[in-house]
CSV table of C-alpha atoms in Angstrom, one decimal:
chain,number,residue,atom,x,y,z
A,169,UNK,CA,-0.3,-156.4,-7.2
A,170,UNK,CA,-0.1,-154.7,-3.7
A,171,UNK,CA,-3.1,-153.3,-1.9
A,172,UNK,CA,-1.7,-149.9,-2.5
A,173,UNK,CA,-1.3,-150.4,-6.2
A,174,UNK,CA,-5.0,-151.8,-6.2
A,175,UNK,CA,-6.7,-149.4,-4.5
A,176,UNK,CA,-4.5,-146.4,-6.8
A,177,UNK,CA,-5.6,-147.9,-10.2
A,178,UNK,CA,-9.0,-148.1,-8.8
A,179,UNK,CA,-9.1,-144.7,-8.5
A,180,UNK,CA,-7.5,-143.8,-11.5
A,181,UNK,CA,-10.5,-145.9,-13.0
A,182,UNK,CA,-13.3,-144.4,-11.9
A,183,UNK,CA,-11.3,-140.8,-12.3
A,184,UNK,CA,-10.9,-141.6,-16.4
A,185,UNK,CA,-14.2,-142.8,-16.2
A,186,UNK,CA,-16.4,-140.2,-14.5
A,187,UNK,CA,-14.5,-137.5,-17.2
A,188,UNK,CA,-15.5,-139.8,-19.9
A,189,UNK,CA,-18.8,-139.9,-18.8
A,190,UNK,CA,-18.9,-136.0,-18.5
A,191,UNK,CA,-17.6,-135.5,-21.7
A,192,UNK,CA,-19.9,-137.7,-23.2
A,193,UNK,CA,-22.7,-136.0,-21.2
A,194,UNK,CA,-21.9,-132.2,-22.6
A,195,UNK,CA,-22.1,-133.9,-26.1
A,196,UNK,CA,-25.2,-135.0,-25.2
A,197,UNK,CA,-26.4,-131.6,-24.1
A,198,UNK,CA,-25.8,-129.8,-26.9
A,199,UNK,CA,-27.1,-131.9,-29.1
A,200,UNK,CA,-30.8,-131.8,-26.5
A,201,UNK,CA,-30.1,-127.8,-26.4
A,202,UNK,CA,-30.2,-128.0,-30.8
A,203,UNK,CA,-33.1,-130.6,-30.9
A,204,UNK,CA,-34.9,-128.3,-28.5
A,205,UNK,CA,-34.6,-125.5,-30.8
A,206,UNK,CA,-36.2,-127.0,-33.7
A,207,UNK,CA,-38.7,-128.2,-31.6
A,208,UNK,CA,-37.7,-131.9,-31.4
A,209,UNK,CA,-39.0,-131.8,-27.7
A,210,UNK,CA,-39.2,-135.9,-27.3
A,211,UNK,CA,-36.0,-136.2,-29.0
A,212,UNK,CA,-34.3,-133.2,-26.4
A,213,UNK,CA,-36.6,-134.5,-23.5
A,214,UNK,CA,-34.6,-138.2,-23.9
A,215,UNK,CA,-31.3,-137.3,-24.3
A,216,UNK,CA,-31.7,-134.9,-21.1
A,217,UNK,CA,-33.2,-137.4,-19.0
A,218,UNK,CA,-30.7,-139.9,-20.1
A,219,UNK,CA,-28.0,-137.4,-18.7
A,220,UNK,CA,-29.7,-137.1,-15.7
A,221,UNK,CA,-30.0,-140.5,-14.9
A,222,UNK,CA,-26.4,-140.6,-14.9
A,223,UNK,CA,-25.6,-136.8,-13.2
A,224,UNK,CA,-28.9,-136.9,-10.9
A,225,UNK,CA,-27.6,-133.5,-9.3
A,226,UNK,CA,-26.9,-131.7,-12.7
A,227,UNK,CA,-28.9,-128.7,-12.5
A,228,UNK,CA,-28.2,-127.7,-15.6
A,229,UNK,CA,-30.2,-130.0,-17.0
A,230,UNK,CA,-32.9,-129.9,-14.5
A,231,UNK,CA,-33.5,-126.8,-14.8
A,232,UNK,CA,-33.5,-127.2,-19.0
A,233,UNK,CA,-36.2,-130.0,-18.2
A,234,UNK,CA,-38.3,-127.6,-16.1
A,235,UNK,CA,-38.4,-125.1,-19.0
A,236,UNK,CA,-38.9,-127.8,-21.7
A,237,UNK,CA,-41.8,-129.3,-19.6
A,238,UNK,CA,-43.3,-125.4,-19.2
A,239,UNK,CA,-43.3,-124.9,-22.6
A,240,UNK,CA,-45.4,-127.8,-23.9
A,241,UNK,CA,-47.8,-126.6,-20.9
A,242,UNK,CA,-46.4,-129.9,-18.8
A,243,UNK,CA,-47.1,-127.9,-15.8
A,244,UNK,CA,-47.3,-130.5,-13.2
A,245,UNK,CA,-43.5,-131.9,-14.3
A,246,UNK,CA,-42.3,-128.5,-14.6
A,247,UNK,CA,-43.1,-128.1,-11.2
A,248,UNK,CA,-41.7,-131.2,-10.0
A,249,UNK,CA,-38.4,-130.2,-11.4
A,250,UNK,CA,-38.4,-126.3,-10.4
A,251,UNK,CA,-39.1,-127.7,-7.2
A,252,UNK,CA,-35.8,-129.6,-7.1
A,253,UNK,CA,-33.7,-126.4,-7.4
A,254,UNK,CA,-35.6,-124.2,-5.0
A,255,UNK,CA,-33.3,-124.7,-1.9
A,256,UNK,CA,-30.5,-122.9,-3.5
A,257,UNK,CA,-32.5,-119.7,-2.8
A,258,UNK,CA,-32.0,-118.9,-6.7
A,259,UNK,CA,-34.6,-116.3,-7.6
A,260,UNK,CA,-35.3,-116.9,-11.1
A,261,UNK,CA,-35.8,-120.5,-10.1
A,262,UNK,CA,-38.7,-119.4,-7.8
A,263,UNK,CA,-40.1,-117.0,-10.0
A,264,UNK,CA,-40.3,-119.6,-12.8
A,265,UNK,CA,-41.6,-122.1,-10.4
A,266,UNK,CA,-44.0,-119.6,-9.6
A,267,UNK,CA,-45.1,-118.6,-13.3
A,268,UNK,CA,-45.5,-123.0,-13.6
A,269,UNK,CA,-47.6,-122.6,-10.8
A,270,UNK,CA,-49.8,-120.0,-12.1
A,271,UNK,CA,-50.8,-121.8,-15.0
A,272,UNK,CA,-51.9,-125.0,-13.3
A,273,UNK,CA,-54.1,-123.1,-11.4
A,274,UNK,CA,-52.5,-123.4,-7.9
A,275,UNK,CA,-52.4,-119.4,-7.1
A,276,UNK,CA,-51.4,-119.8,-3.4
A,277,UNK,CA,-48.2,-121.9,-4.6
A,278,UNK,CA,-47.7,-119.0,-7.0
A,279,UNK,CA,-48.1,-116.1,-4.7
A,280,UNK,CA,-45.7,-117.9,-2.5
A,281,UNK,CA,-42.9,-118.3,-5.0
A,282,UNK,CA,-43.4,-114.5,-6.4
A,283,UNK,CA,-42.6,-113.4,-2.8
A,284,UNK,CA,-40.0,-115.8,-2.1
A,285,UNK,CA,-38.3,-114.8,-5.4
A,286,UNK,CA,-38.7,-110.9,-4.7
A,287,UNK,CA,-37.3,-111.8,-0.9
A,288,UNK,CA,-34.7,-113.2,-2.7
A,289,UNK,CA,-33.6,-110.4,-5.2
A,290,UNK,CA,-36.2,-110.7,-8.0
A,291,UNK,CA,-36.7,-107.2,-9.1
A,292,UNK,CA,-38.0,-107.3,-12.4
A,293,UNK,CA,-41.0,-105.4,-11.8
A,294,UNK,CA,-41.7,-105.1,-15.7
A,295,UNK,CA,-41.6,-108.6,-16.1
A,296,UNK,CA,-44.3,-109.0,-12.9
A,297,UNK,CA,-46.2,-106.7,-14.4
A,298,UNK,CA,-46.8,-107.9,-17.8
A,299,UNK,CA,-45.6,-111.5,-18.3
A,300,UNK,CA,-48.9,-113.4,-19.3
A,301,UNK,CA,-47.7,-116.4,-17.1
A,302,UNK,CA,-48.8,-114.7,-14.0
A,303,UNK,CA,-52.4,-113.3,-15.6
A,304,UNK,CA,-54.1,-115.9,-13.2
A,305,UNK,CA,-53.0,-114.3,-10.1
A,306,UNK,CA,-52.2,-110.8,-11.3
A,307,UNK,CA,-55.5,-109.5,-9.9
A,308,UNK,CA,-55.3,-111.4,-6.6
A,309,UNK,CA,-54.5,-108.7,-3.8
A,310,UNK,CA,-51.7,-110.7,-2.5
A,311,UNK,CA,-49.8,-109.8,-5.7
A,312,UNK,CA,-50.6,-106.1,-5.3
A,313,UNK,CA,-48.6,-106.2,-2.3
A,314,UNK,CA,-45.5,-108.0,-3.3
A,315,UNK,CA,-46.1,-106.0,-6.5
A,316,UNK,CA,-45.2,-102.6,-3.7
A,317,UNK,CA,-42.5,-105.1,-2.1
A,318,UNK,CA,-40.0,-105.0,-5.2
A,319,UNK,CA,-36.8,-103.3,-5.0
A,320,UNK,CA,-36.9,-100.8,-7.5
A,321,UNK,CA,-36.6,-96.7,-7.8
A,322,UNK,CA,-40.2,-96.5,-8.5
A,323,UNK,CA,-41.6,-98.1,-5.4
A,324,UNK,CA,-39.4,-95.8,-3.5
A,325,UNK,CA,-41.3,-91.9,-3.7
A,326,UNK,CA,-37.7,-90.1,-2.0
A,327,UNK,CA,-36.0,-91.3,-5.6
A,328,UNK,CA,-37.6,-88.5,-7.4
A,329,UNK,CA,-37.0,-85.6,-5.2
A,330,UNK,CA,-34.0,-84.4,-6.6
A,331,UNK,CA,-35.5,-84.0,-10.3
A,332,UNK,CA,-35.8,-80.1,-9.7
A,333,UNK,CA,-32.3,-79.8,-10.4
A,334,UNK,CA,-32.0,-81.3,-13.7
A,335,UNK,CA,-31.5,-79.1,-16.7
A,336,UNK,CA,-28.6,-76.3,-17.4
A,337,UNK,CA,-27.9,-74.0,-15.5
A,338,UNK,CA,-26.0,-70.6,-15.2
A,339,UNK,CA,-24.5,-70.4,-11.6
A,340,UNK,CA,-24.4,-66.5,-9.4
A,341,UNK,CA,-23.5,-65.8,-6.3
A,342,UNK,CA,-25.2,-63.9,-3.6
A,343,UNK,CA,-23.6,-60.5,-5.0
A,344,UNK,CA,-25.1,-61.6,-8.2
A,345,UNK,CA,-21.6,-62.6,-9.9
A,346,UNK,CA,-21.6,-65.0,-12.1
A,347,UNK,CA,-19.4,-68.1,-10.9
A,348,UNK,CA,-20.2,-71.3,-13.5
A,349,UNK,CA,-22.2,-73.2,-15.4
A,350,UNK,CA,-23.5,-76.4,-14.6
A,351,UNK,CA,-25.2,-78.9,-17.0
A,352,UNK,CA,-27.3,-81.7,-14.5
A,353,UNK,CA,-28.7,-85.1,-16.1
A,354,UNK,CA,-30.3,-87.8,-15.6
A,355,UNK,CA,-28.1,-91.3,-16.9
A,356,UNK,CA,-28.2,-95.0,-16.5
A,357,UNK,CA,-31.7,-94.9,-17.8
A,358,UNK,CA,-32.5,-92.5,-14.9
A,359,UNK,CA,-31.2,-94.1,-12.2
A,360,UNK,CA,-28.6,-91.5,-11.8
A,361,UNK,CA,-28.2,-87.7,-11.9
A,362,UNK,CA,-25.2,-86.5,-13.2
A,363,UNK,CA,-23.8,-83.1,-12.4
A,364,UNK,CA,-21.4,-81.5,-15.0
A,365,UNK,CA,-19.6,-78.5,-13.0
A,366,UNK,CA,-17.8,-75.7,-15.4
A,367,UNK,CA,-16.3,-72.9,-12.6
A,368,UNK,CA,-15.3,-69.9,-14.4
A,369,UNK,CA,-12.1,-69.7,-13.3
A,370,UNK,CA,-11.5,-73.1,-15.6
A,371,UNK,CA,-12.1,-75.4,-12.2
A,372,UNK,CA,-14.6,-78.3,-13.1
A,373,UNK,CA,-16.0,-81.4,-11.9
A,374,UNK,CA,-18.7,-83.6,-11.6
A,375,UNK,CA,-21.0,-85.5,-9.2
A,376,UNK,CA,-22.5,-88.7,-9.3
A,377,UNK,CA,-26.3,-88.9,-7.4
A,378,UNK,CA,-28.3,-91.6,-7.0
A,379,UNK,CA,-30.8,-92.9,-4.2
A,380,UNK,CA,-29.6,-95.9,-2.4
A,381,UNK,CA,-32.3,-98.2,-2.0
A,382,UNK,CA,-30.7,-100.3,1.0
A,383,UNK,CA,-29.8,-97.3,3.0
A,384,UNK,CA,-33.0,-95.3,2.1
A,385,UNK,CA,-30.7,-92.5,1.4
A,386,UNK,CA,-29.6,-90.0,-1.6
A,387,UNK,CA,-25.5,-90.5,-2.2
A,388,UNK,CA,-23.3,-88.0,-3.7
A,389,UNK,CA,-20.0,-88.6,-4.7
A,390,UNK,CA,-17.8,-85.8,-5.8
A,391,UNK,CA,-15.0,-85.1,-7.8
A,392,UNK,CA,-13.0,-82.7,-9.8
A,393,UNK,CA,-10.0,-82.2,-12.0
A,394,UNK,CA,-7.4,-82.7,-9.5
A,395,UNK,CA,-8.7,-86.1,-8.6
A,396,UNK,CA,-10.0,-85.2,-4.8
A,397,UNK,CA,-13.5,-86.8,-3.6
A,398,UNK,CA,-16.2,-86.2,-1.1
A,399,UNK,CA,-18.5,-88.7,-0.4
A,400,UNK,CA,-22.2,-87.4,1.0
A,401,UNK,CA,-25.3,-89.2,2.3
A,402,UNK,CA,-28.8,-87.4,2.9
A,403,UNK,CA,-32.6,-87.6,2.4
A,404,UNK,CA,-35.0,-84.7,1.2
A,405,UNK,CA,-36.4,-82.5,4.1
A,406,UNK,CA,-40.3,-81.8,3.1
A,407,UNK,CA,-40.2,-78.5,5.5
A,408,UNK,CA,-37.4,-77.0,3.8
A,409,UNK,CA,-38.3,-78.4,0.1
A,410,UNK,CA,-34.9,-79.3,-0.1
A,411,UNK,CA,-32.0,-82.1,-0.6
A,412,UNK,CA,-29.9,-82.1,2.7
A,413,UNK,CA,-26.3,-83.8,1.9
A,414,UNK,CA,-23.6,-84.3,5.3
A,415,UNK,CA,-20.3,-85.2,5.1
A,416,UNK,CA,-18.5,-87.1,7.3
A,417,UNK,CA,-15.6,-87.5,5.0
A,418,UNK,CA,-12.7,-85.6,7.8
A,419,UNK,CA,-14.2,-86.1,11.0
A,420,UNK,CA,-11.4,-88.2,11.7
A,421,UNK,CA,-8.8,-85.7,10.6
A,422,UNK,CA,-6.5,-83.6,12.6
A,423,UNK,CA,-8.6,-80.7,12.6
A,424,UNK,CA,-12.0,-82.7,12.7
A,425,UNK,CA,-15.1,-80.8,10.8
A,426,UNK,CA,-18.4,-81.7,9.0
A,427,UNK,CA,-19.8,-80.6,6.0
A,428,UNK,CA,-24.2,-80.0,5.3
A,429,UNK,CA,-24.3,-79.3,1.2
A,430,UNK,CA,-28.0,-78.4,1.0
A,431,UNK,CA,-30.3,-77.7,-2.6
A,432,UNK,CA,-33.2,-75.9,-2.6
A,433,UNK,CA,-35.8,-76.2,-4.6
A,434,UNK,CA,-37.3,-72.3,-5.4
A,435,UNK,CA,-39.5,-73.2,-8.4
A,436,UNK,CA,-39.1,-74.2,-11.7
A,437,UNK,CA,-36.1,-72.4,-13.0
A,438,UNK,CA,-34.3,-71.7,-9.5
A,439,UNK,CA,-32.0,-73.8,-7.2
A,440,UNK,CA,-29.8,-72.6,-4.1
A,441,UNK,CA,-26.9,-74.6,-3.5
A,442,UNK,CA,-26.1,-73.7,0.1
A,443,UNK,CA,-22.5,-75.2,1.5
A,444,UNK,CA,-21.9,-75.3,5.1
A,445,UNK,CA,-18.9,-76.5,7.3
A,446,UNK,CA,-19.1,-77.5,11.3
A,447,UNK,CA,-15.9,-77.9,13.0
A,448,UNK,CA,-17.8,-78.6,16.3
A,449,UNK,CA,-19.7,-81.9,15.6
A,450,UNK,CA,-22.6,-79.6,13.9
A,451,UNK,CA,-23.2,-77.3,16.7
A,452,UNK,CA,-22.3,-73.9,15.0
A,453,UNK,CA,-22.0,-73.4,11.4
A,454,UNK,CA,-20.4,-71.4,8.3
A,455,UNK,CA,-21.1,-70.9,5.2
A,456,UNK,CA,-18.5,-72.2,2.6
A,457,UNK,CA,-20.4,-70.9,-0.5
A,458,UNK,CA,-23.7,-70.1,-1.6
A,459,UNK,CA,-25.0,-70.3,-5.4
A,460,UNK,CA,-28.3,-69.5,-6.9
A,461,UNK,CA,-29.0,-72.0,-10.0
A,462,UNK,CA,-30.7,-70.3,-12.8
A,463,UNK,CA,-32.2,-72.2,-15.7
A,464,UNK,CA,-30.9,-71.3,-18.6
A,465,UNK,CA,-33.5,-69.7,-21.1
C-alpha cells in the first residue's frame, strides 16, 4: 500500500472513529442528564466523568459536573470545575462560580465573581437579590456596590422621568381646538412607553420610548400610517421639568434642518407637547406645533 494510501485510511480511521466516539458519548449524556433527575447522582456523576475523560474540553459536561457537585453541597469540586470555564468570559459561569463560592465560605472569591459576572452582562438583579446562595455575602458592602453596578432601568433614576405622560389623553391646541386623542402606556413589562396617536382628521401613529441604558439617553422612534419615521435622542432637563427630544434625522438633506420635540410636565393631568424646527444648526427656531395634553376625566 503506498504512503499516500496509508496516511488517507489513517485518517479515515480516526475520522470514523472520533464520530463513533461522539455518538457514543451523547448516548452517554442523556442517559447522566435522566439519572440526574431521579437523583441517581453517583450513577450521573460516572457516566459524565467517563465522557470527560475521553472529551477533556467538553464543556458541556463540565459545566453539568459543576452543577451536579453544587447540588450535593460538593462545593470545593464545584469550584474546581466552574473554574475551568471562567476564561470564556461566560457570565452565568461566574455568577455560578460565585454562588459555589459563597457557600464554602470564601466571600472575597465570591464578591469577585459577582462583579466579574455583572462586568460581563449579568443583570439579573432579582436573582442577586434574593437567591439564598449568595446570603453569606449579601450583607458585605462590597455587594451593595455591585448590587448599584447592574445594568438595569431601576439603577438608572432618568428611566422614570417620562412617567407623567402616561394615561389618556384628549389633545387642544393653543386656540383651545381640539386636535386628537392620544392613549400613552407603559409595555414590555415597563420598559417601554408606548404612544397611541388618534389625529382628528383620521391621521394616526404611534411612538416607541424607551431609556437607553448604554447611551444614557431617552429614544423615540416615530411612525405613522404612511410608513415615515423619525428617530429622536434626549435626556430630561430638571430646570424646565421636561423631556427634551432632537432630531438629527435630515441634517444631511438638501435643505438641512433640526428638529427639538419637547414634553412638559404641568402637573398631574397636564402635558405640553412643544415641536420646534431649526434650519440653521439650532440657532433660531420655529414652532411646528404646540399641544396641551389633558387627562381624560
Amino acid at each position: 500500500m503506498s504512503a499516500i494510501k496509508s496516511t488517507f485510511y489513517n485518517i479515515f480511521f480516526v475520522f470514523v472513529l472520533t464520530i463513533t466516539i461522539s455518538a457514543q458519548n451523547s448516548l452517554k449524556i442523556s442517559e447522566a442528564d435522566e439519572l440526574l433527575q431521579k437523583n441517581k447522582i453517583e450513577e450521573a456523576e460516572k457516566l459524565y466523568k467517563e465522557v470527560l475523560a475521553e472529551e477533556p474540553s467538553n464543556n458541556s459536561v463540565i459545566m453539568k459536573l459543576a452543577g451536579l457537585y453544587h447540588s450535593i453541597k460538593n462545593y470545593n469540586d464545584a469550584i474546581e470545575y466552574y473554574s475551568q470555564l471562567v476564561q470564556g468570559g461566560n457570565p452565568f459561569v461566574l455568577y455560578n462560580l460565585a454562588c459555589s463560592y459563597s457557600m464554602n465560605g470564601n466571600k472575597e472569591e465570591a464578591l469577585n465573581s459577582i462583579q466579574h459576572a455583572v462586568a460581563k452582562g449579568f443583570s439579573q438583579i432579582n436573582l442577586l437579590k434574593t437567591d439564598t446562595d449568595l446570603e453569606n455575602i449579601r450583607n458585605e458592602e462590597g455587594f451593595s456596590k455591585i448590587l448599584k453596578s447592574v445594568k438595569v432601568l431601576e439603577n438608572f433614576p432618568e428611566a422614570n422621568k417620562f412617567d407623567f405622560w402616561v394615561g389618556e389623553w384628549n389633545v387642544y391646541n393653543t386656540q383651545e381646538q381640539k386636535v386628537g386623542e392620544s392613549k400613552i402606556e407603559k409595555i414590555l413589562k415597563d420598559a417601554v412607553i408606548l404612544e397611541n396617536w388618534f389625529g382628528g382628521t383620521g391621521y394616526v401613529g404611534k411612538s416607541f420610548n424607551h431609556f437607553n441604558m448604554d447611551k444614557n439617553k431617552w429614544i423615540q422612534y416615530w411612525t405613522d400610517q404612511n410608513s415615515t419615521g423619525t428617530y429622536f435622542e434626549g435626556n430630561f432637563d430638571e430646570s424646565q421639568n421636561a423631556l427634551v427630544y432632537y432630531s438629527y434625522d435630515h441634517v444631511k438633506d438638501e435643505n438641512p434642518y433640526i428638529r427639538r420635540l419637547t414634553f412638559f410636565n404641568l402637573g398631574a393631568d397636564k402635558v405640553r407637547q412643544f415641536s420646534q424646527r431649526s434650519n440653521d444648526n439650532g440657532n433660531t427656531w420655529f414652532t411646528e406645533y404646540d399641544f396641551l395634553y389633558v387627562r381624560k376625566q
